[in-house]
Short mmCIF file of C-alpha atoms and ligand atoms in Angstrom, two decimals:
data_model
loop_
_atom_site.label_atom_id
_atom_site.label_comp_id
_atom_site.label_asym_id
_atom_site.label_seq_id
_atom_site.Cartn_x
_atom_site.Cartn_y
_atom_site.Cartn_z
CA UNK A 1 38.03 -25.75 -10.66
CA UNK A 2 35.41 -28.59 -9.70
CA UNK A 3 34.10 -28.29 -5.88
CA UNK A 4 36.44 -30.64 -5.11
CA UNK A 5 39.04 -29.24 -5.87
CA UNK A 6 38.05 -26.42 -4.69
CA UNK A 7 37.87 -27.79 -1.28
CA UNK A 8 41.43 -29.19 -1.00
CA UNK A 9 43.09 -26.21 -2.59
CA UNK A 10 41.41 -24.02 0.11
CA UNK A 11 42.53 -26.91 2.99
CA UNK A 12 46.14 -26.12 1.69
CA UNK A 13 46.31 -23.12 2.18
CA UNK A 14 47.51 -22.12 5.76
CA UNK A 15 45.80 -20.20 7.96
CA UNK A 16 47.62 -17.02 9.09
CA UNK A 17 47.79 -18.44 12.46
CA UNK A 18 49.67 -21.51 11.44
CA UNK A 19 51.90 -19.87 9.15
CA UNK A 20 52.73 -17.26 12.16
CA UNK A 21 53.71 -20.56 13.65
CA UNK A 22 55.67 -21.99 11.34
CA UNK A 23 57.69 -18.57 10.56
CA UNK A 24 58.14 -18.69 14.10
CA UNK A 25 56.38 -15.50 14.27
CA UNK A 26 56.09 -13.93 18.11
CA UNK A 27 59.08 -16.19 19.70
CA UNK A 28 60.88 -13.87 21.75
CA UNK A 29 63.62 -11.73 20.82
CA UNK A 30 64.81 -12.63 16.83
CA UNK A 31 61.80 -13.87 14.83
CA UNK A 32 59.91 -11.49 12.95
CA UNK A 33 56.16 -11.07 13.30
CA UNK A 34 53.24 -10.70 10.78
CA UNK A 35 53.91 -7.00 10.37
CA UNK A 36 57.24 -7.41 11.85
CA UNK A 37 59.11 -7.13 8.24
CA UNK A 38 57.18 -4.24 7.18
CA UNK A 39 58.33 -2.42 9.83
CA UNK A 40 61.97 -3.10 9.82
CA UNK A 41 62.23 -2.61 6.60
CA UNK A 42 60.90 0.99 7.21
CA UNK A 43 63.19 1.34 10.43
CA UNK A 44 66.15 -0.08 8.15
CA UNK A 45 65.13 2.81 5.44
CA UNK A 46 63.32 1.14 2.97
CA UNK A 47 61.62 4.15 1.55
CA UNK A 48 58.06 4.59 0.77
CA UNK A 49 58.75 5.54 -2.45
CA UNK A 50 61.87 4.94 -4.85
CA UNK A 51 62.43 5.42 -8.63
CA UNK A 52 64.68 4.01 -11.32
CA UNK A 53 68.22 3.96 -11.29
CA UNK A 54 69.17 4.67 -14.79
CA UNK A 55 73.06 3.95 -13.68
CA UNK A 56 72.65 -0.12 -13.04
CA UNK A 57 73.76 -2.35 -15.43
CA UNK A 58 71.62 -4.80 -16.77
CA UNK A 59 68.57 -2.91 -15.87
CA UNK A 60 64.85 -3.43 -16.42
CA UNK A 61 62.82 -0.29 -15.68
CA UNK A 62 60.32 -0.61 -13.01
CA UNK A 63 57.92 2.00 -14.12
CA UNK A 64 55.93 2.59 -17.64
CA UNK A 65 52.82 2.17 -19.16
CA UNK A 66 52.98 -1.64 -19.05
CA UNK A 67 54.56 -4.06 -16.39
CA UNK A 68 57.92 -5.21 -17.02
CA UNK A 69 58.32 -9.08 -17.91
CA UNK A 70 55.56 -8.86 -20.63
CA UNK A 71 57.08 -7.32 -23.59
CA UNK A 72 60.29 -7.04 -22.10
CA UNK A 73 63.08 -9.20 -24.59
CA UNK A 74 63.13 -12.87 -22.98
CA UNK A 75 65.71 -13.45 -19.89
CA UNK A 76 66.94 -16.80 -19.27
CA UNK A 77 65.35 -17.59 -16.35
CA UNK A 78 62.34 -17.40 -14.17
CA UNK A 79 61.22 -17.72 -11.09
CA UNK A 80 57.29 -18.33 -10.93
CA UNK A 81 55.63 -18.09 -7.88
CA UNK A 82 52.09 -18.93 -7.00
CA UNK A 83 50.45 -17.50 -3.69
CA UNK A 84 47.52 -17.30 -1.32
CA UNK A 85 46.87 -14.60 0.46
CA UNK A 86 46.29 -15.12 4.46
CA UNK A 87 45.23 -10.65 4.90
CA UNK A 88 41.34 -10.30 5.77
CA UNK A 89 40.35 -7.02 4.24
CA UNK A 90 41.12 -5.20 1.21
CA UNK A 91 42.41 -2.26 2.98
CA UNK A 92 45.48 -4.91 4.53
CA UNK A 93 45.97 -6.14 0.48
CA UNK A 94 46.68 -2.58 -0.46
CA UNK A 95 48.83 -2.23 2.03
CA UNK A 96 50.79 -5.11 0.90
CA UNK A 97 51.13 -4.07 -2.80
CA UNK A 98 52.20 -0.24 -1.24
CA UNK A 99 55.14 -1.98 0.83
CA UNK A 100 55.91 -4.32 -1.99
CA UNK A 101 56.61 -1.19 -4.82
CA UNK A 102 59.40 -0.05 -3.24
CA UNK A 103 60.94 -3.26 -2.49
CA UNK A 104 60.23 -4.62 -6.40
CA UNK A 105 61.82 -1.06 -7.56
CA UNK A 106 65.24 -1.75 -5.67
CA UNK A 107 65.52 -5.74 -6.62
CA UNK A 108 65.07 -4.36 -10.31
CA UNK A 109 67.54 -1.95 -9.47
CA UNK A 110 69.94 -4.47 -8.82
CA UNK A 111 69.99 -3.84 -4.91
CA UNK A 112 69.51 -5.38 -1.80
CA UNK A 113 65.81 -4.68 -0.24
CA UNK A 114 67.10 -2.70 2.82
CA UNK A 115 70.11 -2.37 5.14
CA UNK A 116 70.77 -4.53 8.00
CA UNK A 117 72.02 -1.95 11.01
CA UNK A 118 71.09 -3.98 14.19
CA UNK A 119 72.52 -7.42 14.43
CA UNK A 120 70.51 -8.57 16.32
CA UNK A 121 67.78 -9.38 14.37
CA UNK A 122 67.68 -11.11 11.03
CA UNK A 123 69.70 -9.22 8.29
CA UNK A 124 66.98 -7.01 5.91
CA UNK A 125 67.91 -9.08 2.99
CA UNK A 126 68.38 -12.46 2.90
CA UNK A 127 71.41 -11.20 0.52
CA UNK A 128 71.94 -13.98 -2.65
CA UNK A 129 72.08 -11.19 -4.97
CA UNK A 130 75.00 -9.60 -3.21
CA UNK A 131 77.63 -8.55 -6.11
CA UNK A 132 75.89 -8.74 -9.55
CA UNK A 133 74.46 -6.22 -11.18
CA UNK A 134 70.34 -5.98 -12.29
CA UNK A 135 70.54 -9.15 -14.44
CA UNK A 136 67.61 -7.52 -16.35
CA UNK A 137 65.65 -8.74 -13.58
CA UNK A 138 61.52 -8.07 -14.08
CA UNK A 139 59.15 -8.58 -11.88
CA UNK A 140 55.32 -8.97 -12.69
CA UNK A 141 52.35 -9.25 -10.25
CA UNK A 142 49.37 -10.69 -10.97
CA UNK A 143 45.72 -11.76 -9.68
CA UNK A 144 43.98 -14.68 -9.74
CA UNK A 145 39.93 -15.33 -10.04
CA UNK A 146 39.96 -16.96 -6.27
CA UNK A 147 40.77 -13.54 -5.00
CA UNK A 148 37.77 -12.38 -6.25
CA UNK A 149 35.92 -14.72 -4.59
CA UNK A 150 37.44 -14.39 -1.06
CA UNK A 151 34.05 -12.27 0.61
CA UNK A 152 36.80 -10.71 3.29
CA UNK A 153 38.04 -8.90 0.60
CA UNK A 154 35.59 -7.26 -0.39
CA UNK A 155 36.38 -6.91 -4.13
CA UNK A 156 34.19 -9.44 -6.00
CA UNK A 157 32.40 -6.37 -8.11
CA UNK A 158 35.36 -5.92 -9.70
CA UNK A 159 36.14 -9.31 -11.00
CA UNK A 160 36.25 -8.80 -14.80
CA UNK A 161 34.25 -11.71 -16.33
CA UNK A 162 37.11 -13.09 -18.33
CA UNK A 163 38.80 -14.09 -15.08
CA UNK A 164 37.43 -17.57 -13.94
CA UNK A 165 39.19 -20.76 -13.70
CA UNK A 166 40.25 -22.21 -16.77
CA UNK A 167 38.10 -24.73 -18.74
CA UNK A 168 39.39 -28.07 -18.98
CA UNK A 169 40.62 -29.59 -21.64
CA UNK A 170 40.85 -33.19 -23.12
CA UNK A 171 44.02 -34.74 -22.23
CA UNK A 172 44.72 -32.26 -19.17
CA UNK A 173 46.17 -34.35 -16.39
CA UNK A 174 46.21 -31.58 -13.67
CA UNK A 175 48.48 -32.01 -10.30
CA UNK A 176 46.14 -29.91 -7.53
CA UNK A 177 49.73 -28.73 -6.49
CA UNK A 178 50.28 -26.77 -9.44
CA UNK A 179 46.78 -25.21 -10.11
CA UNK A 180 45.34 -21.85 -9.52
CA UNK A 181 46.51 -19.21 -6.74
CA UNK A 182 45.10 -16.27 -5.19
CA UNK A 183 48.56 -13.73 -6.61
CA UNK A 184 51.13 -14.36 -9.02
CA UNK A 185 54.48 -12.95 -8.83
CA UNK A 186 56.89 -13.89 -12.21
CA UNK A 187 60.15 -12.92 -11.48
CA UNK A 188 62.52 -13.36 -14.52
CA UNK A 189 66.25 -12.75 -14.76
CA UNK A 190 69.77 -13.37 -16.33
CA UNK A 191 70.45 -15.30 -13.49
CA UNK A 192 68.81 -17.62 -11.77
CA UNK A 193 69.93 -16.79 -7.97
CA UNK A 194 68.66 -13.06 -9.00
CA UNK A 195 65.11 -14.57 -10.16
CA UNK A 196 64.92 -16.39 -6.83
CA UNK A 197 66.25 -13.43 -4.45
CA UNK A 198 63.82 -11.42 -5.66
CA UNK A 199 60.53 -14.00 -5.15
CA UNK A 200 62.13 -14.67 -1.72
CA UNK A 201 62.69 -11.22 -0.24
CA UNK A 202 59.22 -10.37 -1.57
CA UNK A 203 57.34 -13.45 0.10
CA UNK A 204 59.63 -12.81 3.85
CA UNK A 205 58.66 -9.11 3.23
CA UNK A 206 54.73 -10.09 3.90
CA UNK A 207 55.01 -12.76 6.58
CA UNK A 208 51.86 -13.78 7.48
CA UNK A 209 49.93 -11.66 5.01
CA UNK A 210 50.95 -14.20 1.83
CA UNK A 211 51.92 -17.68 1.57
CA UNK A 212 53.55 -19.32 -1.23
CA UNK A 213 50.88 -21.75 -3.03
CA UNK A 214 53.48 -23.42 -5.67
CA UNK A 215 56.13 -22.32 -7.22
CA UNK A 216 58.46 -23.52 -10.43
CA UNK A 217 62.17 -22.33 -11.55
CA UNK A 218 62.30 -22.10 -15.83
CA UNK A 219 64.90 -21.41 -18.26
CA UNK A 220 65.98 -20.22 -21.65
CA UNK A 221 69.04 -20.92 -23.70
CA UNK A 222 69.00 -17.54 -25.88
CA UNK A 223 71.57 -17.97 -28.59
CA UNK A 224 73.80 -14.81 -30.06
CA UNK A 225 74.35 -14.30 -33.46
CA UNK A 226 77.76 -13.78 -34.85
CA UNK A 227 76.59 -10.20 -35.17
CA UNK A 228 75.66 -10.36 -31.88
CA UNK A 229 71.75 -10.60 -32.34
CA UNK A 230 69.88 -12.79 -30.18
CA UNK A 231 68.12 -15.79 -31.90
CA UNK A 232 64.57 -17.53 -30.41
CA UNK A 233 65.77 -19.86 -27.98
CA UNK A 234 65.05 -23.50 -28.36
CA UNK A 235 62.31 -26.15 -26.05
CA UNK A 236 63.67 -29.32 -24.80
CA UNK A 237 62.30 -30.94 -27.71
CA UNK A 238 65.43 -28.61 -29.44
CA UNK A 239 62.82 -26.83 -31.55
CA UNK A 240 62.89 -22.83 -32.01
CA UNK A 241 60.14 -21.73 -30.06
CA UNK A 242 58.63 -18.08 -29.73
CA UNK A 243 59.12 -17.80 -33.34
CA UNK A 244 55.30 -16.38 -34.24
CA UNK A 245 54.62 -14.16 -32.00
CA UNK A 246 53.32 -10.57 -32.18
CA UNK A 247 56.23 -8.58 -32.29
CA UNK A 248 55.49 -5.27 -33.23
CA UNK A 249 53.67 -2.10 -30.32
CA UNK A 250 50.51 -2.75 -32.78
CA UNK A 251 50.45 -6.29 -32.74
CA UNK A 252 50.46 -6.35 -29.01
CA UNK A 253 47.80 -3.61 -28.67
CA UNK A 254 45.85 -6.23 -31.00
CA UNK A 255 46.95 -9.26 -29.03
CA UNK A 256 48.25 -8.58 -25.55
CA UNK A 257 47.39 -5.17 -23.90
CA UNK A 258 43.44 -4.71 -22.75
CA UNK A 259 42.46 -1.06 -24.10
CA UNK A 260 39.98 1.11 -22.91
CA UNK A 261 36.51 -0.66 -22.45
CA UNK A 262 37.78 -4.23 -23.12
CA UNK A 263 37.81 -5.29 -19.79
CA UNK A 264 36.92 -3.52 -15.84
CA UNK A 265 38.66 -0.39 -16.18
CA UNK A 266 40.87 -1.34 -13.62
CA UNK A 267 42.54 -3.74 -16.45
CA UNK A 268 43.45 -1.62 -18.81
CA UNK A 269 47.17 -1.32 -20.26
CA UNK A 270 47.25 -4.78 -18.25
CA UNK A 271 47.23 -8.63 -19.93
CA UNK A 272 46.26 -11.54 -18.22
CA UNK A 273 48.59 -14.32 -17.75
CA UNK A 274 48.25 -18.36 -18.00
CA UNK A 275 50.40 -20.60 -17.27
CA UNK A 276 50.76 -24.30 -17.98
CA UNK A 277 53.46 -26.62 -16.55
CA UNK A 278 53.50 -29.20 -19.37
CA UNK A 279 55.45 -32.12 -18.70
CA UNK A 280 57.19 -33.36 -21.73
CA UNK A 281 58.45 -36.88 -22.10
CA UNK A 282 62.08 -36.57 -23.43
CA UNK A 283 62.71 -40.40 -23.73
CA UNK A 284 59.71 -41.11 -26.44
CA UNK A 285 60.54 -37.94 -28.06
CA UNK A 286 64.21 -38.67 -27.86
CA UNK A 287 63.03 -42.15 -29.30
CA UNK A 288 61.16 -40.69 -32.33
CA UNK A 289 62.88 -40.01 -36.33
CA UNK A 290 63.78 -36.52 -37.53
CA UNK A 291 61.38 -36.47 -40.06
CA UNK A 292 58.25 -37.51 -37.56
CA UNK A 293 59.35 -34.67 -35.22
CA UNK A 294 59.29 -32.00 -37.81
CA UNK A 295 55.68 -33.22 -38.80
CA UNK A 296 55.26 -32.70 -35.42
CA UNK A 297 55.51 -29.44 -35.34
CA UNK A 298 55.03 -28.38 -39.06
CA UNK A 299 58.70 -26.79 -38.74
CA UNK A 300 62.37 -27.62 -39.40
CA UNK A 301 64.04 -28.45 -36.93
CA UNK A 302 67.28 -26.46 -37.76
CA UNK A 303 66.36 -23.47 -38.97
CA UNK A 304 62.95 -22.86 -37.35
CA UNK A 305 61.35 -22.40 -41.03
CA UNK A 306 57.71 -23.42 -41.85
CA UNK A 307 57.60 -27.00 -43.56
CA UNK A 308 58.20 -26.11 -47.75
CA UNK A 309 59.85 -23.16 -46.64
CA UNK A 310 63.25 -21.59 -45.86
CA UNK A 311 63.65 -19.14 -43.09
CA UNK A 312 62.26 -19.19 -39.92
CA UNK A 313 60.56 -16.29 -40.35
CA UNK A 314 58.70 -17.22 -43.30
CA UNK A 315 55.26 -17.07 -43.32
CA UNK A 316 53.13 -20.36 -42.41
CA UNK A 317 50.77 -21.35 -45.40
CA UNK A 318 48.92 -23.76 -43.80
CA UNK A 319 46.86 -24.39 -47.31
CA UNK A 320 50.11 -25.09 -49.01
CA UNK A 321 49.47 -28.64 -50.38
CA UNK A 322 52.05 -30.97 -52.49
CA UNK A 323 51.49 -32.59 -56.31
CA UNK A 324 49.58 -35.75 -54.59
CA UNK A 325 47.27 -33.13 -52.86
CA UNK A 326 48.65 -34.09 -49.13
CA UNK A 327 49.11 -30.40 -46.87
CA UNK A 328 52.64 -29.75 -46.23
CA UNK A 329 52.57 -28.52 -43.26
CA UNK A 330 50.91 -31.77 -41.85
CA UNK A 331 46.98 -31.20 -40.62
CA UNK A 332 47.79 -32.91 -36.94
CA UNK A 333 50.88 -30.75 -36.96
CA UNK A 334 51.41 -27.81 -33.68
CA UNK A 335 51.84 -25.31 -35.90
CA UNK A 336 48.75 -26.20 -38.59
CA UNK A 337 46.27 -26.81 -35.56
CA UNK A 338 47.03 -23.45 -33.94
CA UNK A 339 46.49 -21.51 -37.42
CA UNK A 340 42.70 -22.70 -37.31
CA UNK A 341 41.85 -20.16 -35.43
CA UNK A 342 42.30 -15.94 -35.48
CA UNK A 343 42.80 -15.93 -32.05
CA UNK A 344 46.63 -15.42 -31.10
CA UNK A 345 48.69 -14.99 -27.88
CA UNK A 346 52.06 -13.42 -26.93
CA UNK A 347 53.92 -16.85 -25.90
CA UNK A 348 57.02 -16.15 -23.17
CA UNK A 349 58.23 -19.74 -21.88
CA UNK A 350 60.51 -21.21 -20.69
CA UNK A 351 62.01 -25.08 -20.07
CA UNK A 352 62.41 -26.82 -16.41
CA UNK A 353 63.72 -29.85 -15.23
CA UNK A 354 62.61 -30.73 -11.99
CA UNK A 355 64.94 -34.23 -11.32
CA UNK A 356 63.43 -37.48 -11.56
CA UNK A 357 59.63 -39.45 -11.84
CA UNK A 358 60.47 -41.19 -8.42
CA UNK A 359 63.01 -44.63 -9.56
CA UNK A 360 61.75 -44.31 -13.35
CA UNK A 361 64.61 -42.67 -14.36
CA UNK A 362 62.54 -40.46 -16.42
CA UNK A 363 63.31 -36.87 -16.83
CA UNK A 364 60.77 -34.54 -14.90
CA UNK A 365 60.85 -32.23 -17.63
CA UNK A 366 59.12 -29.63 -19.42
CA UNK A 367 57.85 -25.93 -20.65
CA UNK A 368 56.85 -23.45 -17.97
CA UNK A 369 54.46 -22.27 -20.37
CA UNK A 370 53.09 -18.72 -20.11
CA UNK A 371 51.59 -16.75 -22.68
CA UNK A 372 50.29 -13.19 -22.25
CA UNK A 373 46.90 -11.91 -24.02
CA UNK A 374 43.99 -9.40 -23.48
CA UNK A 375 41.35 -12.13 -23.12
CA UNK A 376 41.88 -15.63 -21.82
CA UNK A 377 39.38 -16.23 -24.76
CA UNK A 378 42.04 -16.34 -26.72
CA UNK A 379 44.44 -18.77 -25.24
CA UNK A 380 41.08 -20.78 -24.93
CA UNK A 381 40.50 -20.61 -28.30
CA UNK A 382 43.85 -22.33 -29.47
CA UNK A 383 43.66 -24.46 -26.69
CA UNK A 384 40.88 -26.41 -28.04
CA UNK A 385 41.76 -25.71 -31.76
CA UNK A 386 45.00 -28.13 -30.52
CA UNK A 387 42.74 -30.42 -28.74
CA UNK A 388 42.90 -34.27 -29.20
CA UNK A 389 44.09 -33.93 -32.73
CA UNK A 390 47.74 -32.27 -31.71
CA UNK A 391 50.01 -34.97 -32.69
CA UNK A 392 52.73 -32.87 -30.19
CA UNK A 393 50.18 -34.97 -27.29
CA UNK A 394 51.60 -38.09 -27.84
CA UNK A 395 54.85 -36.22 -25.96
CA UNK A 396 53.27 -33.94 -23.87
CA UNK A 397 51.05 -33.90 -20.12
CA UNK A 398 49.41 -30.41 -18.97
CA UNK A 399 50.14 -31.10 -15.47
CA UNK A 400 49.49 -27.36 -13.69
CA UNK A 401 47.41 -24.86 -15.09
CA UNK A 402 46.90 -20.82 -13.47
CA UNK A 403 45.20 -17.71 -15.02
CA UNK A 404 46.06 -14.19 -13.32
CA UNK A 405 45.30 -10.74 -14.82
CA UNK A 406 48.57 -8.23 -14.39
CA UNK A 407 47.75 -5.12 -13.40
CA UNK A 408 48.99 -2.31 -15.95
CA UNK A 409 52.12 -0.14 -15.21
CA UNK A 410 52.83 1.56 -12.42
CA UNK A 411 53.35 5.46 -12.90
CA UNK A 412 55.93 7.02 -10.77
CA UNK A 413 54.26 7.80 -7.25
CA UNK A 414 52.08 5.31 -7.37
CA UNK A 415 51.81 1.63 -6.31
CA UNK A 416 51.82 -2.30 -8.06
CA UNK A 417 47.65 -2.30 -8.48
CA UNK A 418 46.77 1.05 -7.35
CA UNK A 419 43.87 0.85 -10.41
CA UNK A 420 42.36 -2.07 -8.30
CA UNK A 421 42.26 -0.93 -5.26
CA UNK A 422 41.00 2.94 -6.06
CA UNK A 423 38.47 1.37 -8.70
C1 HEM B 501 55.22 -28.40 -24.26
C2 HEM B 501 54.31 -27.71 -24.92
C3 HEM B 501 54.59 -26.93 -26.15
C4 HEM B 501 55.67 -26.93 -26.98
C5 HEM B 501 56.93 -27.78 -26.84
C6 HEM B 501 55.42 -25.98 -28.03
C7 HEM B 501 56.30 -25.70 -29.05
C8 HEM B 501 56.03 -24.87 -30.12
C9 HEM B 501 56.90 -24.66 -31.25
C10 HEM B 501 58.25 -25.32 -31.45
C11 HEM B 501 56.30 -23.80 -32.08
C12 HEM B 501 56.81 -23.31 -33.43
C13 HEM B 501 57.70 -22.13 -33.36
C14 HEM B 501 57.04 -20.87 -32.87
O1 HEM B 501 56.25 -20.22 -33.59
O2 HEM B 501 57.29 -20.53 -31.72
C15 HEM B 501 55.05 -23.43 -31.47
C16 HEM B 501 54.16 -22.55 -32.00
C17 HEM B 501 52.99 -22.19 -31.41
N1 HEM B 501 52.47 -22.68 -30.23
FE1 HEM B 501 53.29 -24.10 -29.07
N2 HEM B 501 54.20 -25.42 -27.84
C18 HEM B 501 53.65 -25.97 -26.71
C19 HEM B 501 52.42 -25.67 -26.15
C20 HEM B 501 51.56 -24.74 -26.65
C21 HEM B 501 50.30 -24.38 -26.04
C22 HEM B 501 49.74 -24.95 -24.75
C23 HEM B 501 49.76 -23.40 -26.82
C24 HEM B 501 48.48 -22.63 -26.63
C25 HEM B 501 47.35 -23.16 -26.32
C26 HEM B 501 50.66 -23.17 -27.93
C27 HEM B 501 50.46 -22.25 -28.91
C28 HEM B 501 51.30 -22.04 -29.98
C29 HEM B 501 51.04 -21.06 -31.01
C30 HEM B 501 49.87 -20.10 -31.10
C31 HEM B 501 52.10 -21.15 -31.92
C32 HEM B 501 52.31 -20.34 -33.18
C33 HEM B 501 51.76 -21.10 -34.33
C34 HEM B 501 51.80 -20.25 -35.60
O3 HEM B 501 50.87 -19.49 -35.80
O4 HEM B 501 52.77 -20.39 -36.36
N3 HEM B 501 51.74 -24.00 -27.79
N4 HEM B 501 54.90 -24.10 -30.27
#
């Protein structure tokens, strides 16, 4: 982020007076105060400490080895949330993340956040999820390099070096309202009101101590086989996408999950996580031949398959060339560009429309893109490898752009970040 940037992304975000204010914080009688929540919740018996319910339907678990929302198999929608945090000492941000486990443990769960006895206060949980089940819900925390940097915090020794503001790259049109953020919570569901609940109750649940920096709604149209396997869901541009991807527990110890001694300590069993809210402009793709879309790419558009080759799953030869010596898969093509490099990434997006470019009758419309990996290196590395040649940037603007590292798992006992703060 340049200083100037800088500057107006710390203007925006609210002191914790002013957002007191504007929750309505300390008005007599119904409003709830800074710690207010916290503390009804634990009146209303929201327990320190919860576990899985293995009887839910739908159900993501809460606690392993690796956050949920990661690896878990792709919902169809998210709910991405971007936040600053408005606490003034570390021992306040623990705090947080220690009332927050419980509450994340019993959204997964498929329940509400806490019971509302006393009416006369606002009800525990704001209560959209009433009457479906756990719609796989998953919910991942994450934070950025700006919380690092905050000196109140106290935690700037443990900033792993990996964890700075993305570089930026040629063609990157960034808004300032959809860059960077001290936390990330990603909360992803089979359900959309489900993905939302749960970012909601979380954010009222620290009143005062968080507030919400951006925030974008995604989804995924996951087609089912007739034997009833799911298929990779397609991008706006109707393409297959999350087709390469490392699939396999050793492919994402290679690509995804930091092991011992590849990051702070604190990091590992955790990924970090960028996202990019690339704007994608429907009408001159919608404009554009079959053929010229496919070399956009350097895959079918039917059946997902490599260019030259059948399946989707085939393997890309990017050195495949035809009898008059031109590569087949086309050397401005997505797919050829990102093969350049080793590097690789655990891609997990997801589509949004957002209505309207004010009268232009243009779509607002895109990929929510988020992709997982053990060093932002390596998202870095395609990144540029795409560059100015990607012919896919004749259709495309980067318009936000975040990088947060997830904590690992949580084990059961414990808290979201407990590695962090007991580092
Ligand atoms: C709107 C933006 C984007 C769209 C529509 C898009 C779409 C696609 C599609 C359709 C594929 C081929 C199928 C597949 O393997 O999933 C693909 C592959 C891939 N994309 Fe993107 N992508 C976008 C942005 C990005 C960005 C920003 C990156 C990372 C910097 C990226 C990295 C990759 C990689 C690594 C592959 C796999 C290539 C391979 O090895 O076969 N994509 N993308």
């Amino acid at each position: 982020m340049t200083e100037s940037n800088k500057e107006g992304f710390l203007e925006k975000k609210l002191s914790r007076r002013r957002m007191l204010k504007l929750t309505g914080a300390g008005a007599a009688g119904v409003a709830i105060g800074a710690s207010g929540l916290g503390g009804v919740l634990k009146t209303f018996g929201v327990p320190n400490w919860l576990d899985d319910n293995p009887n839910v339907d739908n159900k993501v678990n809460f606690y392993g080895k690796h956050q949920a929302g990661i690896a878990t198999e792709v919902q169809s929608h998210v709910y991405f949330a971007s936040l600053s945090v408005l606490v003034d000492s570390k021992a306040e941000l623990q705090q947080l993340f220690k009332d927050w486990t419980p509450i994340a443990v019993n959204l997964m769960n498929g329940q509400q956040i806490g019971e509302t006895k006393n009416g006369y206060v606002p009800p525990v949980d704001t209560g959209e999820a009433i009457g479906v089940d756990a719609k796989n819900l998953s919910i991942t925390f994450g934070v950025g390099p700006s919380l690092f940097e905050n000196k109140k915090l106290g935690l700037s020794s443990l900033k792993p070096k990996e964890l700075k503001d993305l570089p930026h790259f040629p063609k990157d049109q960034l808004d300032e309202e959809y860059t960077g953020g001290d936390l990330c919570i990603q909360a992803c569901a089979d359900d959309p009101q489900v993905a939302f609940h749960a970012v909601r109750n979380l954010v009222r649940s620290a009143i005062g101590k968080v507030s919400v920096n951006w925030t974008q709604a995604g989804f995924n149209s996951i087609p089912v086989n007739k034997e009833g396997k799911r298929e990779t869901p397609r991008n706006l541009f109707a393409f297959k996408d999350g087709t390469e991807n490392p699939h396999s527990d050793k492919d994402r110890n290679d690509v995804v999950w930091v092991q011992k001694g590849e990051s702070k300590p604190w990091m590992t069993d955790g990924t970090y996580l960028v996202v990019r809210k690339i704007q994608m402009h429907l009408e001159t793709w919608d404009r554009t031949s079959l053929k010229e879309q496919e070399a956009t790419f350097g895959r079918y558009r039917h059946s997902g398959a490599p260019l030259g080759k059948k399946n989707e799953f085939d393997a890309v030869d990017a050195d495949r060339k035809d009898e008059n010596g031109n590569y087949i898969i086309p050397e401005t093509s997505h797919v050829f560009l990102s093969k350049q490099v080793k590097s690789r990434i655990m891609r997990r997006a997801f589509s949004y429309t957002s209505g309207t470019v004010g009268h232009t009758g243009a779509y607002d419309a895109g990929l929510l893109f988020i992709s997982f990996q053990k060093n932002p290196q390596q998202f870095i590395d395609i990144q540029n490898a795409l560059g100015r040649l990607d012919k896919m940037n004749e259709y495309i603007t980067h318009r936000g752009s975040a990088l947060f590292a997830c904590f690992p798992g949580v084990k059961k006992g414990s808290y979201i970040g407990e590695t962090l703060f007991n580092a």
